Tab-separated table of C-alpha atoms in Angstrom:
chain	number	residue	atom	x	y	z
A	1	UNK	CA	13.285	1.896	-15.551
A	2	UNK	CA	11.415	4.399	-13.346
A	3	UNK	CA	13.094	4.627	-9.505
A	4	UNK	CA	10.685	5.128	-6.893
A	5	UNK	CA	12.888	5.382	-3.638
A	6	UNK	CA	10.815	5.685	-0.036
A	7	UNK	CA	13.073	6.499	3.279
A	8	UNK	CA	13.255	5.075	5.824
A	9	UNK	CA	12.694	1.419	5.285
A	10	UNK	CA	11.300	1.196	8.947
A	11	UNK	CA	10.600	3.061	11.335
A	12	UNK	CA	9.236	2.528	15.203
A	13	UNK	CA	7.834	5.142	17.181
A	14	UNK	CA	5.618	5.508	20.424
A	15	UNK	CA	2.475	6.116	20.599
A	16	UNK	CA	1.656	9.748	20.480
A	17	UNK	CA	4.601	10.828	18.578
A	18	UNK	CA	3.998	12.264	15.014
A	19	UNK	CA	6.311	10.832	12.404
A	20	UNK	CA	6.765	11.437	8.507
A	21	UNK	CA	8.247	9.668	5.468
A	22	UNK	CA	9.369	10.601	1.929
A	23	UNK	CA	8.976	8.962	-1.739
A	24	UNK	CA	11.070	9.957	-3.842
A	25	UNK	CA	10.226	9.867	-7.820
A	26	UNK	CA	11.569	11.217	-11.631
A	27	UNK	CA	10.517	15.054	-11.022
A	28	UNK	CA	10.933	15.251	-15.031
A	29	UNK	CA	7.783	12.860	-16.135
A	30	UNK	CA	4.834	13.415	-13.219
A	31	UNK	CA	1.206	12.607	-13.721
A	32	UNK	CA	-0.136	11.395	-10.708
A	33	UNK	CA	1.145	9.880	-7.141
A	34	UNK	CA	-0.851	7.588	-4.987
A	35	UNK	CA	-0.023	6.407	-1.195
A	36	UNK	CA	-0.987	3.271	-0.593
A	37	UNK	CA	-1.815	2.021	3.243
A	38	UNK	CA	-1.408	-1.594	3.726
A	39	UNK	CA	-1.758	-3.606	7.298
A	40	UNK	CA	-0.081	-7.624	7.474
A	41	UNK	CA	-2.593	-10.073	5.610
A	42	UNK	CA	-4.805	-7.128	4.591
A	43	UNK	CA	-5.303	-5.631	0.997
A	44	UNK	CA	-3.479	-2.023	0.349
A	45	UNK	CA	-5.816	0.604	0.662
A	46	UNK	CA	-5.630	3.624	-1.569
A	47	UNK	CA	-4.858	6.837	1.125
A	48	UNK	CA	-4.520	9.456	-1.468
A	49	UNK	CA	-3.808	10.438	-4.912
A	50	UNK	CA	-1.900	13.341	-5.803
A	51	UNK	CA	-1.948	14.647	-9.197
A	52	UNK	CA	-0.966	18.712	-8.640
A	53	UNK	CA	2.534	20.626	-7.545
A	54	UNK	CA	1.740	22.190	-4.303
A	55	UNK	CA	-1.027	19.523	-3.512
A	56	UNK	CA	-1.682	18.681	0.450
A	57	UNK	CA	-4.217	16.326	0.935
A	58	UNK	CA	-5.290	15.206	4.669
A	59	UNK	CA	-7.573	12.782	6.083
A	60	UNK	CA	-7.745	12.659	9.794
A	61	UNK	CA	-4.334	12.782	11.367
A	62	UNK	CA	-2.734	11.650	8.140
A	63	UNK	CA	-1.797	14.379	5.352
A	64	UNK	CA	0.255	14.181	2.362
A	65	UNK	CA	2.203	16.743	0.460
A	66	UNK	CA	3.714	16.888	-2.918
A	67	UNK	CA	6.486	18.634	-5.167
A	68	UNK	CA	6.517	17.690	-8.535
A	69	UNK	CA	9.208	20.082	-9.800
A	70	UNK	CA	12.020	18.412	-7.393
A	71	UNK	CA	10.331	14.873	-7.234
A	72	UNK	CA	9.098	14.187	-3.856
A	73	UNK	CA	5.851	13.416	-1.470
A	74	UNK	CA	6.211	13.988	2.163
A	75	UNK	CA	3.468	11.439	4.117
A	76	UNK	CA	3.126	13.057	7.569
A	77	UNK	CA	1.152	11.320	10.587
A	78	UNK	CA	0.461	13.276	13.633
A	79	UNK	CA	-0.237	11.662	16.950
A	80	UNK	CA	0.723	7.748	15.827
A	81	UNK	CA	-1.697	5.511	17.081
A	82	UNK	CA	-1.019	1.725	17.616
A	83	UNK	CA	-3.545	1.093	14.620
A	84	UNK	CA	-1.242	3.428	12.452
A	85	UNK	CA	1.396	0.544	12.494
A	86	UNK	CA	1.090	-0.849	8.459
A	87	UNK	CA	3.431	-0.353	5.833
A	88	UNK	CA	2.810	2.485	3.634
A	89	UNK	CA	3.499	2.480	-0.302
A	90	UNK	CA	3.970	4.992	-2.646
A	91	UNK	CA	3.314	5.029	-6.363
A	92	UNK	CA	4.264	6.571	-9.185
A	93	UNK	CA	2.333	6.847	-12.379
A	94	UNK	CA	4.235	8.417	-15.304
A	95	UNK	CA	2.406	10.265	-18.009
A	96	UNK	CA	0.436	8.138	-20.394
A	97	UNK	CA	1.296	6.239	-23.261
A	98	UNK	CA	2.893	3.274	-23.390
A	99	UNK	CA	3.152	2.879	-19.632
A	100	UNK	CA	-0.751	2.886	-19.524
A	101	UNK	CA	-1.968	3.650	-16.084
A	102	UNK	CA	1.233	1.177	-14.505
A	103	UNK	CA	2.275	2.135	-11.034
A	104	UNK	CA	5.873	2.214	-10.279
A	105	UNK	CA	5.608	1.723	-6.617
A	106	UNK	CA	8.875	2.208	-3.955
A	107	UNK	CA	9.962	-0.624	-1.082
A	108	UNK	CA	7.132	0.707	1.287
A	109	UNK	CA	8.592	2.715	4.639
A	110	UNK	CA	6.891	-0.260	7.103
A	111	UNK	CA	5.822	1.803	10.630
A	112	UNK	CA	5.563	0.275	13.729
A	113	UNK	CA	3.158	2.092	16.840
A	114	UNK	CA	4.649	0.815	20.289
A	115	UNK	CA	1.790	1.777	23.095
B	1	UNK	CA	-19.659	-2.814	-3.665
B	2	UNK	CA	-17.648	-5.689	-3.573
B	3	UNK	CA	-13.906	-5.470	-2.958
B	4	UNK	CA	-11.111	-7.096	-5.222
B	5	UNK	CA	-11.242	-11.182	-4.121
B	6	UNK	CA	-8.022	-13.083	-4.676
B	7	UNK	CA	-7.979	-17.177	-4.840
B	8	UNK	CA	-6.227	-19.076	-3.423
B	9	UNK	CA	-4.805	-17.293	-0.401
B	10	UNK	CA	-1.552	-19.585	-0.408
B	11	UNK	CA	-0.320	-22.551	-2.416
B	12	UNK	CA	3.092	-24.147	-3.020
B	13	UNK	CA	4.190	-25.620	-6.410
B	14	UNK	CA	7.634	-27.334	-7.201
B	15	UNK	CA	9.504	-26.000	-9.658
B	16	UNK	CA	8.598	-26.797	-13.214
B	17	UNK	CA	4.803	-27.042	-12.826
B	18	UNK	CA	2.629	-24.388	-13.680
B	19	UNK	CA	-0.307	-22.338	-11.877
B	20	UNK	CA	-3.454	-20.340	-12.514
B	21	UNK	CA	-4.192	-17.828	-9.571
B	22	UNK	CA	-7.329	-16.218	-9.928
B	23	UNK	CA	-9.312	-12.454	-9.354
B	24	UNK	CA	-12.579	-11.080	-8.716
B	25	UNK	CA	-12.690	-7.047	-9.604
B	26	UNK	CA	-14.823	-5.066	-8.126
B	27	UNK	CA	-18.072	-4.084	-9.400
B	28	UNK	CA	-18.199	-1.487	-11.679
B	29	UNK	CA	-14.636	-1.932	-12.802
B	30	UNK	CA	-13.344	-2.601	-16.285
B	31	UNK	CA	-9.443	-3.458	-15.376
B	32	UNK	CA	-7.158	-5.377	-13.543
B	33	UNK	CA	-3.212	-5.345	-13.154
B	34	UNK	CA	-1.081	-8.064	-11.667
B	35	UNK	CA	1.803	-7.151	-9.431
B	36	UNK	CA	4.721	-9.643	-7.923
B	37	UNK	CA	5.985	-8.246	-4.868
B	38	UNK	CA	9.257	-10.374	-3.883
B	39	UNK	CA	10.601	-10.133	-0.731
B	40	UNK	CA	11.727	-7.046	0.377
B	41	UNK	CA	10.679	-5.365	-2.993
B	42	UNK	CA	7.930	-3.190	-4.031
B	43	UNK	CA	5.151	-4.911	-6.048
B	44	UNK	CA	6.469	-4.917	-10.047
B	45	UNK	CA	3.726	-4.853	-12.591
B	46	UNK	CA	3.390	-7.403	-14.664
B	47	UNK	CA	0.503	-6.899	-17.197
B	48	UNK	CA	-2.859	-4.895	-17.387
B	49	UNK	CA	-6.285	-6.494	-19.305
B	50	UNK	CA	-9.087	-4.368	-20.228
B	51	UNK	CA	-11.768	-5.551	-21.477
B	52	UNK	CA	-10.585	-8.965	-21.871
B	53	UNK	CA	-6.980	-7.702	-23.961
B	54	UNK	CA	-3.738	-7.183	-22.682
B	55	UNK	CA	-3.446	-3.573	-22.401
B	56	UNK	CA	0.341	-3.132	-21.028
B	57	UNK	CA	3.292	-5.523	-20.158
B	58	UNK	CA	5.697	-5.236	-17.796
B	59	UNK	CA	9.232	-6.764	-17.731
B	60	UNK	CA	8.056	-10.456	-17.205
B	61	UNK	CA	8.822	-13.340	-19.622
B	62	UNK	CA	6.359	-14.462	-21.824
B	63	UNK	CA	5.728	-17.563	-19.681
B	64	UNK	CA	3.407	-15.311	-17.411
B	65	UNK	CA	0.580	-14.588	-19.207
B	66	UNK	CA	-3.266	-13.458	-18.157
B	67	UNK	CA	-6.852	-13.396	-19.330
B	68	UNK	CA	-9.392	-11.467	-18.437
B	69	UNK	CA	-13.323	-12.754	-18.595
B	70	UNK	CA	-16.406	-10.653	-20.112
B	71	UNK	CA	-17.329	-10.396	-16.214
B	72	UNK	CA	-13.827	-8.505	-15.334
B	73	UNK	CA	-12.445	-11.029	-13.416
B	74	UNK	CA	-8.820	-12.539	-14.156
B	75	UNK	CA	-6.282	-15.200	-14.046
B	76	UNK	CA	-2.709	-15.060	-13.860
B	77	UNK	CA	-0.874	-18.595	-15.378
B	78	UNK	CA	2.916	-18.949	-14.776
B	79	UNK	CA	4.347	-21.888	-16.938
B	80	UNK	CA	7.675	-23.877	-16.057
B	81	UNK	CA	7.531	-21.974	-12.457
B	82	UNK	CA	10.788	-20.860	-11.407
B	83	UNK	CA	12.249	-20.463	-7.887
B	84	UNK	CA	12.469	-16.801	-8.176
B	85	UNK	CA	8.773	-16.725	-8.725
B	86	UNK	CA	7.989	-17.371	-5.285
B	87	UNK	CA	6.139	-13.869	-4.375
B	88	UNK	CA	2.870	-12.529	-3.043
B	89	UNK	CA	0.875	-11.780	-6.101
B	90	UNK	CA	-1.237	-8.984	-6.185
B	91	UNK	CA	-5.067	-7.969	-8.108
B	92	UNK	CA	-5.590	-4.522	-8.742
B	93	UNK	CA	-9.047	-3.559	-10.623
B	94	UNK	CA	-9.945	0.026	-11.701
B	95	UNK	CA	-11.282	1.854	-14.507
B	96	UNK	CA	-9.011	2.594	-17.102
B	97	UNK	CA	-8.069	6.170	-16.730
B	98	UNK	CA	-8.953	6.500	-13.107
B	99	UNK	CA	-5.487	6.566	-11.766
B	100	UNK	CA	-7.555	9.924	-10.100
B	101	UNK	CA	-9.218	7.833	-8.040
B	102	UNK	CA	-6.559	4.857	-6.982
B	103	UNK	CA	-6.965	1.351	-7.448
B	104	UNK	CA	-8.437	-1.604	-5.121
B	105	UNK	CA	-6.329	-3.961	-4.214
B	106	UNK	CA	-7.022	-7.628	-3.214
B	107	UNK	CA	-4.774	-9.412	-0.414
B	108	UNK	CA	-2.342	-11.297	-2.539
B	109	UNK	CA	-2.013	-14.992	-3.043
B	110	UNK	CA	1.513	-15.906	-1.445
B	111	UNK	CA	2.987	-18.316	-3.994
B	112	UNK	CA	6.011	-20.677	-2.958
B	113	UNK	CA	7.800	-22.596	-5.637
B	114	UNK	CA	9.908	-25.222	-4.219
């Protein structure tokens, strides 16, 4: 069984502030990572997908980083917004083979924008 | 382009009886995985069809079990439901080997079993 931790479970920040999480993942057996936004009632929506060591990916005031040697992705947002507030999955997909394109995805970290 | 549609939204079954829950994939897409998500868990993955064959299982008991039509789309039957099955289940289509490109997701159906 893969382990796909994300920390914290929740978090709840003012508007303004800039905030970050981590997902945690088997550094030995990497092929790709994908954050996954996802508001109440609402379908998760892919953010990014990481597939290099060293990666940074960034799309508005939201960027991603990733170290596949130790096993971690660092989601950063910068300036929360009240429309930031969602809970935001991350998801692990091992190299192929039997596993065939499965995500492993962690608890969520599950952000909350007070104005 | 169409998203991923998920039917019904809801529904509650008592225990025992089975269900079908049903998925649209987007267009263009040749997969779709089922996830459960149980409360306070992350979604578990349940079983992948491409082109219309299982194509990956997770740890669920043969009682789950899918199909997937010649237009994409999907069902998800659970026999003699369970109360531990009550979860949100999730649609995900792709294309096979596009985990490059991340998957759409539909909302979930929210299935109580009582």
């Amino acid at each position: 069984i893969l382990n796909v931790e994300q920390s914290p479970q929740s978090l709840h920040v003012q508007e303004g502030d800039s905030t970050n999480f981590t997902c945690s993942f088997p550094s030995s057996n990497f092929y790709a990572l994908h954050w996954y936004r996802w508001e109440t009632a609402k379908s998760p929506e892919a953010l990014f997908v990481m597939t290099l060591n060293g990666d940074e990916k960034k799309k508005g005031r939201i960027s991603a980083t990733l170290n596949t040697k130790e096993g971690y992705s660092y989601l950063y947002i910068k300036g929360s917004q009240p429309e930031d507030s969602a809970t935001y999955l991350c998801a692990f997909i091992p190299p192929r083979g039997s596993t065939l394109g499965r995500l492993y995805f962690g608890r969520g970290t599950q952000l909350t924008v007070w104005p | 382009e169409t998203g991923v549609t998920q039917s019904p939204t809801h529904l509650i079954k008592t225990r025992g009886q089975q269900v079908t829950l049903r998925c649209s994939s987007q267009s263009g897409h040749n997969t779709v995985s089922w996830y459960q998500q149980a409360l306070g868990q992350g979604p578990q993955f349940i079983f992948q069809y491409y082109r219309e064959e299982e194509n990956g299982r997770g740890n669920f008991p043969p009682r789950f079990s899918g199909l997937q039509f010649p237009n994409y789309s999907s069902e998800l039957n659970v026999n003699a439901l369970e109360l531990d099955d009550s979860a949100l289940y999730l649609c995900a289509s792709s294309l096979l080997d596009s985990h490059v490109y991340g998957y759409t997701f539909g909302s979930g159906t929210r299935l109580t079993v009582v």
